[in-house]
XYZ file of N, CA and C in Angstrom:
702
model
N 0.959 -0.969 0.121
C -0.120 -0.122 0.166
C 1.059 1.214 0.086
N 0.493 2.489 -0.669
C 1.459 3.550 -0.831
C 0.088 4.501 -0.542
N 0.886 5.810 -0.028
C -0.163 6.802 0.375
C 0.893 8.295 -0.113
N 0.183 8.956 -0.886
C 0.965 10.142 -1.289
C 0.598 11.307 -0.271
N 1.751 12.204 0.112
C 1.819 13.136 0.802
C 1.553 14.484 0.523
N 1.228 15.641 1.122
C 1.020 17.041 0.442
C 1.998 17.587 0.005
N 3.400 16.983 -0.169
C 4.575 17.361 -0.498
C 5.059 16.580 -1.652
N 3.967 16.041 -2.147
C 4.097 15.028 -3.221
C 5.262 14.015 -3.117
N 5.221 13.351 -1.936
C 6.315 12.392 -1.190
C 5.474 11.006 -1.239
N 5.882 9.991 -2.089
C 5.402 8.690 -1.766
C 5.638 7.922 -0.452
N 4.796 7.593 0.384
C 5.011 6.494 1.619
C 4.847 5.269 1.378
N 5.151 4.228 1.706
C 4.914 2.819 1.501
C 4.308 2.243 2.858
N 3.562 1.336 2.795
C 2.941 0.778 4.315
C 3.122 -0.727 3.947
N 3.474 -1.100 5.074
C 3.622 -2.938 4.999
C 2.839 -3.096 6.264
N 1.725 -4.296 6.089
C 0.589 -4.762 7.075
C 0.245 -5.961 6.651
N -0.111 -6.793 7.851
C -0.424 -8.409 7.822
C -1.947 -8.177 8.060
N -2.755 -9.040 7.455
C -4.034 -9.348 7.952
C -4.314 -10.923 8.093
N -4.926 -11.026 9.280
C -5.234 -12.487 9.832
C -6.745 -12.506 9.014
N -6.717 -13.423 8.236
C -8.043 -14.011 7.562
C -9.238 -14.273 8.368
N -9.237 -14.945 9.353
C -10.505 -15.591 9.508
C -11.060 -14.221 10.302
N -10.337 -13.537 11.246
C -10.989 -12.442 12.168
C -10.897 -11.225 11.726
N -10.062 -11.207 10.176
C -10.173 -9.837 9.509
C -9.031 -8.724 10.437
N -8.545 -9.151 11.375
C -7.300 -8.550 12.082
C -6.421 -7.893 11.460
N -6.269 -6.551 11.433
C -4.914 -5.979 10.885
C -3.750 -5.294 11.647
N -2.370 -5.706 11.106
C -1.379 -5.230 11.871
C -0.877 -4.398 10.885
N -0.511 -3.200 11.146
C 0.047 -2.089 10.531
C 1.259 -1.920 11.217
N 2.715 -2.726 10.239
C 3.917 -2.673 10.584
C 4.840 -1.748 10.828
N 4.834 -1.257 9.453
C 5.903 -0.049 9.067
C 5.298 0.843 8.091
N 5.857 2.088 8.240
C 5.509 3.142 7.246
C 7.126 3.714 6.987
N 7.272 3.673 5.524
C 8.921 4.178 5.051
C 8.810 4.934 3.840
N 9.728 5.725 3.296
C 9.766 6.194 1.748
C 10.447 5.296 1.135
N 11.402 4.866 1.826
C 12.427 3.552 0.961
C 12.304 2.078 1.510
N 11.478 1.634 1.213
C 11.297 0.068 1.495
C 12.185 -0.613 1.154
N 12.692 -1.577 1.992
C 13.985 -2.831 1.580
C 13.556 -4.150 2.115
N 14.401 -4.954 1.292
C 14.437 -6.380 2.043
C 14.523 -6.672 3.302
N 15.848 -5.772 3.855
C 16.129 -5.870 5.293
C 15.095 -5.287 6.207
N 14.459 -4.305 5.789
C 13.477 -3.590 6.454
C 12.197 -4.290 6.929
N 11.542 -4.721 5.637
C 10.524 -6.030 5.772
C 10.769 -7.149 6.784
N 12.089 -7.815 6.600
C 12.215 -8.849 7.120
C 12.370 -8.371 8.758
N 12.912 -7.352 9.202
C 12.636 -6.805 10.652
C 11.425 -6.808 10.914
N 10.297 -6.131 10.203
C 9.125 -6.042 10.744
C 8.365 -7.289 10.612
N 8.982 -8.204 9.972
C 8.187 -10.010 10.074
C 8.657 -10.414 11.404
N 9.961 -10.102 11.773
C 10.262 -11.109 12.976
C 9.874 -10.069 14.088
N 9.478 -8.556 14.013
C 8.937 -7.759 14.952
C 7.447 -8.742 15.219
N 6.610 -8.998 14.465
C 5.510 -9.343 14.183
C 5.094 -10.378 15.147
N 6.207 -11.522 14.527
C 6.221 -12.930 15.230
C 6.694 -12.668 16.596
N 7.224 -11.818 17.205
C 7.587 -11.422 18.560
C 6.714 -11.115 19.161
N 5.648 -10.205 18.694
C 4.541 -9.623 19.466
C 3.302 -10.657 19.152
N 3.300 -11.442 18.187
C 2.261 -12.317 18.588
C 2.656 -13.420 19.821
N 3.818 -13.849 19.945
C 3.960 -14.970 20.665
C 3.677 -16.193 20.698
N 2.684 -16.554 21.461
C 2.293 -18.014 21.308
C 1.315 -18.152 20.298
N 0.676 -16.905 19.806
C -0.599 -16.943 18.841
C 0.207 -17.257 17.070
N 1.338 -16.951 17.167
C 2.041 -16.986 15.991
C 2.114 -18.510 15.395
N 1.721 -19.555 16.679
C 1.829 -20.724 15.873
C 0.478 -21.290 15.176
N -0.401 -20.396 15.441
C -1.578 -20.887 15.044
C -1.909 -20.831 13.612
N -1.238 -19.915 13.058
C -0.982 -19.618 11.748
C -0.385 -20.771 10.729
N -0.971 -21.316 9.515
C -0.439 -22.342 9.121
C 0.222 -21.675 7.807
N -0.568 -20.756 7.251
C -0.226 -20.113 5.837
C 0.237 -18.445 6.033
N 0.860 -18.140 4.981
C 1.179 -16.714 4.822
C 1.046 -16.510 3.232
N -0.078 -16.106 2.902
C -0.450 -15.723 1.521
C 0.076 -14.334 1.009
N 1.169 -14.168 0.529
C 1.711 -12.789 -0.008
C 1.906 -12.615 -1.422
N 2.143 -11.539 -2.125
C 2.169 -10.884 -3.350
C 3.743 -11.171 -3.541
N 3.933 -11.015 -4.894
C 5.432 -11.157 -5.538
C 6.364 -9.797 -5.355
N 6.167 -9.106 -4.665
C 6.805 -7.866 -4.225
C 8.321 -8.049 -4.126
N 9.228 -7.634 -4.879
C 10.745 -7.994 -4.716
C 11.239 -7.442 -3.190
N 10.590 -6.967 -2.248
C 10.601 -6.453 -1.008
C 10.683 -8.191 -0.089
N 9.800 -9.135 -0.637
C 9.717 -9.900 0.126
C 10.617 -11.064 -0.243
N 11.837 -10.877 0.400
C 13.206 -11.613 -0.303
C 13.362 -13.191 0.828
N 14.319 -13.604 0.558
C 14.229 -15.135 1.292
C 14.678 -15.123 2.684
N 15.016 -14.152 3.294
C 15.088 -14.091 4.833
C 13.469 -13.809 5.394
N 12.567 -12.931 4.503
C 11.363 -12.881 5.300
C 10.731 -13.959 5.298
N 10.630 -14.996 4.090
C 10.250 -16.188 4.204
C 10.772 -17.055 4.975
N 12.106 -17.100 5.357
C 12.597 -17.875 6.303
C 12.366 -17.757 7.969
N 11.791 -16.335 7.938
C 11.375 -15.958 9.305
C 10.031 -16.399 9.696
N 8.993 -16.713 8.742
C 7.896 -17.363 8.667
C 8.168 -18.835 8.818
N 8.619 -19.462 7.873
C 9.150 -20.854 7.734
C 9.397 -21.428 8.893
N 10.249 -20.573 9.595
C 11.106 -20.995 10.870
C 9.856 -21.107 12.123
N 8.815 -20.460 11.759
C 7.669 -20.504 12.702
C 6.746 -21.650 12.532
N 7.015 -22.446 11.530
C 5.991 -23.391 11.210
C 4.968 -22.767 10.116
N 4.981 -21.462 9.640
C 3.939 -21.059 8.649
C 4.336 -21.357 7.011
N 3.577 -22.092 6.289
C 3.962 -22.249 5.047
C 3.664 -20.652 4.485
N 4.683 -20.434 3.258
C 4.478 -18.889 2.568
C 3.701 -19.652 1.356
N 3.174 -18.961 0.797
C 2.418 -19.090 -0.283
C 2.511 -17.977 -1.404
N 3.221 -17.786 -2.433
C 3.014 -16.798 -3.336
C 2.117 -16.500 -4.130
N 1.409 -15.478 -4.373
C 0.227 -15.654 -5.122
C 0.700 -15.586 -6.576
N -0.235 -16.187 -7.635
C -0.017 -16.103 -9.157
C 0.643 -14.479 -9.698
N 0.979 -14.741 -10.424
C 1.543 -13.177 -11.273
C 0.311 -12.691 -11.750
N 0.103 -11.435 -11.662
C -0.852 -10.491 -12.166
C -2.475 -11.602 -11.852
N -2.550 -11.390 -10.316
C -3.630 -12.259 -10.201
C -4.270 -11.460 -8.690
N -4.807 -10.449 -8.839
C -4.799 -9.221 -7.624
C -6.172 -10.246 -7.069
N -6.857 -10.860 -7.590
C -8.236 -11.664 -6.911
C -7.505 -12.769 -5.603
N -6.023 -13.055 -6.075
C -5.590 -14.210 -5.062
C -5.113 -13.281 -3.981
N -5.294 -12.085 -3.902
C -5.092 -11.428 -2.398
C -6.108 -10.719 -2.409
N -6.943 -10.863 -2.296
C -8.366 -10.115 -2.258
C -8.489 -9.637 -0.840
N -8.345 -10.082 0.300
C -8.328 -9.639 1.708
C -7.766 -8.357 1.608
N -6.420 -8.424 1.224
C -5.432 -7.598 1.664
C -5.804 -6.416 0.465
N -6.094 -6.348 -0.708
C -6.730 -5.639 -1.568
C -7.931 -4.746 -1.169
N -8.789 -5.574 -0.582
C -9.944 -4.852 -0.216
C -9.942 -3.952 1.044
N -8.807 -4.462 2.130
C -8.316 -3.598 3.229
C -7.579 -2.264 2.675
N -7.006 -2.426 1.676
C -6.318 -1.147 1.019
C -7.641 -0.196 0.575
N -8.375 -0.816 -0.054
C -9.673 0.285 -0.878
C -10.169 0.791 0.291
N -10.776 -0.113 1.506
C -11.259 0.526 2.253
C -10.456 1.489 3.184
N -9.160 0.997 3.719
C -8.191 2.354 4.332
C -8.287 3.567 3.828
N -8.277 3.669 2.221
C -8.342 4.794 1.532
C -9.812 5.610 1.461
N -10.542 4.793 1.129
C -11.786 5.568 0.983
C -12.314 6.074 2.404
N -11.979 5.308 3.547
C -12.487 5.772 4.901
C -11.526 6.636 5.749
N -10.281 6.651 5.226
C -9.166 7.303 6.010
C -8.297 8.410 5.079
N -7.104 7.729 4.604
C -6.082 8.265 4.023
C -6.534 9.284 2.846
N -7.708 8.890 2.220
C -8.098 9.878 0.848
C -8.917 10.815 1.300
N -9.019 10.685 2.744
C -9.988 11.992 3.270
C -9.188 12.981 4.392
N -7.651 12.801 4.445
C -6.785 13.403 5.004
C -5.306 14.093 4.383
N -5.273 15.213 4.638
C -3.940 15.503 3.908
C -2.646 14.933 4.901
N -1.804 14.028 4.360
C -1.110 13.468 5.368
C 0.564 14.349 5.118
N 1.274 14.539 5.991
C 2.452 15.200 5.727
C 3.727 14.624 5.671
N 3.842 13.285 6.363
C 4.904 12.622 6.501
C 4.934 11.445 7.117
N 5.886 10.742 7.442
C 5.974 9.168 7.967
C 5.197 9.235 9.532
N 5.776 10.156 10.099
C 5.245 10.106 11.501
C 3.670 10.290 11.343
N 3.206 11.286 10.611
C 1.940 11.431 10.624
C 1.204 10.391 10.162
N 1.474 9.850 9.013
C 0.552 8.679 8.316
C 0.651 7.521 9.484
N 1.944 6.988 10.129
C 2.022 6.106 11.029
C 1.008 6.093 12.119
N 0.934 7.491 12.802
C -0.187 8.087 13.991
C -1.922 7.673 13.131
N -1.735 8.059 11.949
C -3.189 8.012 11.338
C -3.497 6.358 11.217
N -2.405 5.772 10.532
C -3.088 4.222 10.455
C -3.100 3.506 11.551
N -1.966 3.760 12.765
C -2.384 3.323 13.762
C -3.889 3.581 14.474
N -4.415 4.473 14.424
C -5.706 4.955 15.008
C -6.511 4.291 13.935
N -6.456 4.101 12.943
C -7.315 3.683 11.824
C -7.589 1.977 12.357
N -6.273 1.378 12.120
C -6.082 0.093 12.589
C -6.846 -0.364 13.925
N -6.719 0.660 15.026
C -7.618 0.526 16.198
C -8.834 0.432 16.279
N -9.139 1.272 15.276
C -10.942 1.347 14.999
C -11.159 0.170 14.248
N -10.510 -0.231 13.034
C -11.051 -1.408 12.234
C -11.080 -2.387 12.890
N -9.783 -2.800 14.222
C -10.364 -4.042 14.698
C -11.285 -4.371 15.875
N -11.245 -2.853 16.559
C -12.059 -3.075 17.643
C -13.510 -2.250 17.409
N -13.471 -1.293 16.631
C -14.719 -0.765 16.844
C -15.755 -0.747 15.292
N -14.876 -1.241 14.333
C -16.094 -1.211 13.286
C -16.653 -2.675 12.998
N -18.098 -2.797 12.440
C -18.527 -3.815 12.550
C -18.106 -4.408 11.059
N -18.141 -5.848 10.591
C -17.433 -6.463 9.279
C -18.914 -7.248 8.850
N -19.436 -7.182 7.712
C -20.291 -7.905 7.246
C -19.927 -9.310 7.210
N -18.305 -9.687 6.674
C -17.892 -10.868 6.594
C -17.873 -11.667 8.063
N -18.054 -10.870 9.131
C -18.286 -11.466 10.442
C -19.408 -11.526 11.185
N -20.445 -11.286 10.642
C -21.651 -11.181 10.878
C -21.937 -9.970 11.651
N -21.289 -8.961 11.390
C -21.357 -7.257 12.150
C -20.508 -7.687 13.389
N -19.714 -7.887 13.656
C -18.990 -7.929 14.848
C -17.538 -7.571 14.315
N -16.953 -6.993 15.317
C -15.368 -6.500 15.160
C -14.604 -7.650 15.125
N -13.315 -7.550 14.525
C -12.125 -8.524 14.811
C -11.712 -8.819 16.129
N -11.489 -7.692 17.257
C -11.192 -8.020 18.149
C -12.316 -8.365 19.621
N -13.518 -8.677 18.982
C -14.323 -9.056 20.005
C -13.993 -10.124 20.543
N -14.504 -10.562 21.833
C -14.398 -11.653 22.843
C -15.483 -12.676 22.339
N -14.852 -14.023 21.783
C -16.062 -14.917 21.940
C -16.641 -15.161 23.030
N -16.276 -15.169 24.115
C -16.606 -15.602 25.194
C -17.580 -14.558 26.102
N -17.788 -13.399 25.329
C -18.834 -12.223 25.985
C -19.945 -11.933 25.277
N -21.226 -12.338 25.881
C -22.490 -12.110 24.977
C -23.224 -11.013 25.135
N -23.006 -9.995 23.953
C -23.583 -8.679 24.479
C -25.226 -8.524 24.964
N -25.310 -7.806 26.385
C -26.392 -7.597 26.612
C -27.460 -6.706 25.890
N -28.708 -6.756 25.844
C -29.501 -5.597 25.167
C -29.170 -4.333 25.641
N -28.878 -3.476 24.511
C -28.348 -2.050 24.974
C -29.487 -1.017 25.590
N -29.338 -0.607 26.719
C -30.377 0.513 26.952
C -29.533 1.858 26.728
N -28.543 1.960 26.418
C -27.815 2.952 26.262
C -26.621 2.982 24.962
N -26.572 3.867 24.174
C -25.484 3.706 23.255
C -24.543 4.671 23.148
N -23.270 4.824 23.410
C -22.207 5.904 23.424
C -21.510 6.022 21.940
N -21.159 6.960 21.396
C -20.578 7.360 20.356
C -19.167 7.575 20.689
N -18.301 7.367 19.779
C -16.966 7.941 20.257
C -16.332 8.671 18.999
N -15.933 9.380 18.649
C -15.106 9.666 17.732
C -13.831 9.387 17.247
N -13.236 8.973 16.489
C -11.771 8.541 15.936
C -11.184 9.762 14.914
N -10.246 9.996 14.936
C -9.233 10.521 13.845
C -10.243 12.088 13.910
N -10.246 12.719 15.162
C -10.863 14.206 15.245
C -12.412 14.385 14.611
N -13.036 13.338 14.474
C -14.424 13.232 13.857
C -14.498 12.556 12.476
N -13.441 12.154 12.372
C -13.511 11.654 10.751
C -14.338 10.344 10.770
N -14.179 9.553 11.822
C -14.823 8.392 12.030
C -15.748 8.328 13.231
N -17.023 7.145 13.344
C -17.656 7.225 14.884
C -17.475 5.759 15.007
N -17.804 5.325 16.364
C -17.851 4.259 16.728
C -18.913 4.118 17.920
N -19.772 3.298 17.564
C -21.360 3.098 18.737
C -20.771 1.944 19.584
N -20.782 2.041 20.822
C -20.810 1.200 21.933
C -21.681 0.982 22.878
N -22.612 -0.167 22.883
C -23.757 -0.211 23.683
C -23.354 -0.349 25.134
N -23.936 0.308 26.235
C -24.012 -0.073 27.530
C -24.758 -0.806 28.169
N -24.580 -1.916 29.122
C -25.639 -2.812 29.613
C -26.450 -1.826 30.794
N -27.460 -2.258 30.659
C -28.606 -1.544 31.812
C -28.033 -1.243 33.094
N -26.982 -2.434 33.465
C -26.533 -2.384 34.800
C -25.531 -1.284 35.297
N -24.668 -0.852 33.968
C -23.680 -0.015 33.916
C -24.167 1.713 33.551
N -25.452 1.474 33.859
C -25.887 3.200 33.279
C -25.812 3.994 34.454
N -25.365 5.298 34.345
C -25.249 6.242 35.591
C -25.829 7.398 35.044
N -26.344 8.135 35.822
C -26.861 9.773 35.642
C -26.297 10.646 36.198
N -25.693 11.377 35.485
C -25.343 12.433 36.198
C -25.874 13.883 35.892
N -25.938 14.812 36.461
C -26.333 16.324 36.357
C -25.389 17.079 36.109
N -25.170 17.402 34.625
C -24.210 18.552 34.397
C -24.669 19.879 34.636
N -23.526 20.730 35.081
C -23.625 21.983 35.380
C -24.090 22.890 34.044
N -24.607 24.022 34.171
C -24.847 24.791 32.835
C -23.845 25.092 32.017
N -22.760 25.475 32.894
C -21.746 25.984 32.244
C -20.589 24.855 31.614
N -20.788 23.367 32.198
C -20.041 22.316 31.578
C -20.061 22.157 30.439
N -18.924 22.299 29.514
C -18.674 21.805 28.216
C -19.102 20.233 27.745
N -19.607 20.170 26.835
C -19.921 18.616 26.497
C -18.721 18.143 26.072
N -18.391 16.853 26.221
C -17.268 16.159 25.288
C -17.748 15.758 23.896
N -16.860 16.382 23.035
C -17.489 16.568 21.860
C -16.944 14.998 21.297
N -16.095 14.036 22.011
C -15.577 12.977 21.231
C -16.749 12.052 21.773
N -17.191 12.251 22.941
C -18.382 10.908 23.255
C -19.801 11.560 23.201
N -20.863 11.030 22.569
C -22.128 11.504 22.493
C -23.160 10.263 23.220
N -23.846 10.499 24.151
C -24.811 9.402 24.475
C -26.027 9.173 23.694
N -26.521 8.050 23.465
C -27.670 7.857 22.594
C -28.722 6.940 23.124
N -29.678 7.779 23.571
C -30.635 6.910 24.707
C -31.913 6.627 24.160
N -32.808 6.116 25.165
C -34.106 5.725 24.545
C -34.445 4.840 23.134
N -33.471 4.132 22.698
C -33.781 3.540 21.488
C -33.424 4.742 20.506
N -33.084 5.676 20.455
C -32.827 6.632 19.321
C -31.704 7.084 19.374
N -30.815 6.764 18.195
C -29.608 7.447 17.940
C -29.663 8.771 17.474
N -28.868 9.798 18.030
C -28.634 11.108 17.558
C -27.969 10.958 16.300
N -28.273 11.463 15.272
C -27.920 11.411 14.027
C -28.981 10.777 12.825
N -28.075 10.010 11.837
C -29.056 9.557 10.563
C -29.740 8.384 11.194
N -30.504 7.947 9.952
C -30.745 6.579 10.143
C -30.090 5.757 10.092
N -29.160 5.931 9.480
C -27.612 4.677 9.322
C -27.382 4.562 10.354
N -27.033 5.517 11.224
C -26.579 5.603 12.488
C -27.270 4.706 13.622
N -28.568 4.854 13.779
C -29.570 4.040 14.231
C -29.432 2.571 13.962
N -29.523 2.373 12.593
C -29.048 0.870 12.394
C -27.719 0.079 12.506
N -26.796 1.255 12.589
C -25.673 0.520 12.813
C -25.274 0.427 14.310
N -25.807 1.180 15.190
C -25.782 0.975 16.414
C -26.344 -0.339 16.953
N -27.720 -0.465 16.398
C -28.670 -1.705 16.552
C -27.965 -2.869 16.329
N -27.133 -2.952 15.096
C -26.217 -4.092 14.491
C -25.245 -4.468 15.720
N -24.446 -3.428 15.765
C -23.504 -3.765 16.868
C -23.531 -4.003 18.036
N -24.662 -3.683 18.504
C -25.208 -4.280 19.957
C -25.678 -5.959 19.942
N -26.160 -6.112 18.811
C -26.348 -7.457 18.659
C -25.627 -8.577 17.808
N -24.438 -8.081 17.564
C -23.716 -8.718 16.709
C -23.290 -10.055 17.309
N -23.173 -11.144 16.718
C -22.415 -12.306 17.360
C -21.021 -12.379 17.031
N -20.355 -13.597 18.084
C -18.956 -13.616 18.263
C -18.588 -15.027 17.327
N -17.090 -14.736 17.301
C -16.492 -16.103 16.432
C -15.084 -16.287 16.950
N -14.237 -16.964 16.426
C -13.156 -17.526 16.999
C -11.923 -17.179 16.058
N -10.590 -17.536 16.629
C -9.675 -17.348 15.635
C -9.288 -17.687 14.542
N -8.511 -17.175 13.855
C -8.080 -17.784 12.338
C -6.970 -18.589 12.236
N -6.594 -19.017 11.116
C -5.177 -19.830 10.957
C -4.398 -19.633 9.598
N -4.515 -18.384 9.014
C -3.894 -17.765 7.865
C -3.870 -16.526 7.829
N -2.780 -15.965 7.003
C -2.313 -14.431 6.938
C -2.549 -14.136 5.514
N -2.831 -12.683 5.311
C -2.297 -12.195 4.051
C -1.422 -10.949 4.186
N -0.376 -10.934 3.380
C 0.500 -9.843 3.298
C 0.510 -9.060 2.088
N 0.766 -7.865 2.457
C 0.648 -6.914 1.590
C 2.186 -6.294 1.273
N 2.760 -6.431 -0.276
C 4.172 -5.525 -0.067
C 3.910 -4.127 -0.177
N 5.200 -3.502 -0.517
C 5.405 -1.941 -0.203
C 4.810 -1.332 -1.656
N 4.238 -2.173 -2.776
C 4.268 -1.618 -4.146
C 3.213 -1.290 -4.412
N 1.754 -1.862 -3.208
C 0.414 -1.730 -3.636
C -0.132 -0.365 -3.737
């Protein structure tokens, strides 16, 4: 994945997606990707995952030249088979390509990126929203990080949280047993990042009401067994 800055500089992003859960890991951002850079990020990923890294049997990657032999060796040494996609076959890397389109449409195409640090900060926040606060149709309208052992209760209150300065909104149900009522002083300013949605009605559009209801009722799932990796040329 690549992103253009306001100074006409191209930045490259290396990320990995867990297929079953759609969980995304944004591993690095740079203007000059190299094979050694990708190798180090791959090793960092395996270290961060610790015991979870052994659950993944396959790594499906494209044929970018930055995927050198040491990159493949880092994963095969962990017991993960590396499967390159066929040449000129974007559908073979469909999950990664879909995430690139989603990230651009919802995030990077709507912001003016100034540099590597800015892009990394933006993508870290977006990945957190994508993994924990965004409903996915392929997961029956649940988020990748939803705990499969937690059964969502009926929501008597829904709270909205703004991400990236209001560019994105997250809707979180609050169980009836956790409701609190506080009287605000007239001079107290409201928190613009968190809105309270009560009484079965969501402040905003009909789409917002439908999204909040789906999030409150979304089911759970289990972890996955394969990865998709996208090179720096995308």
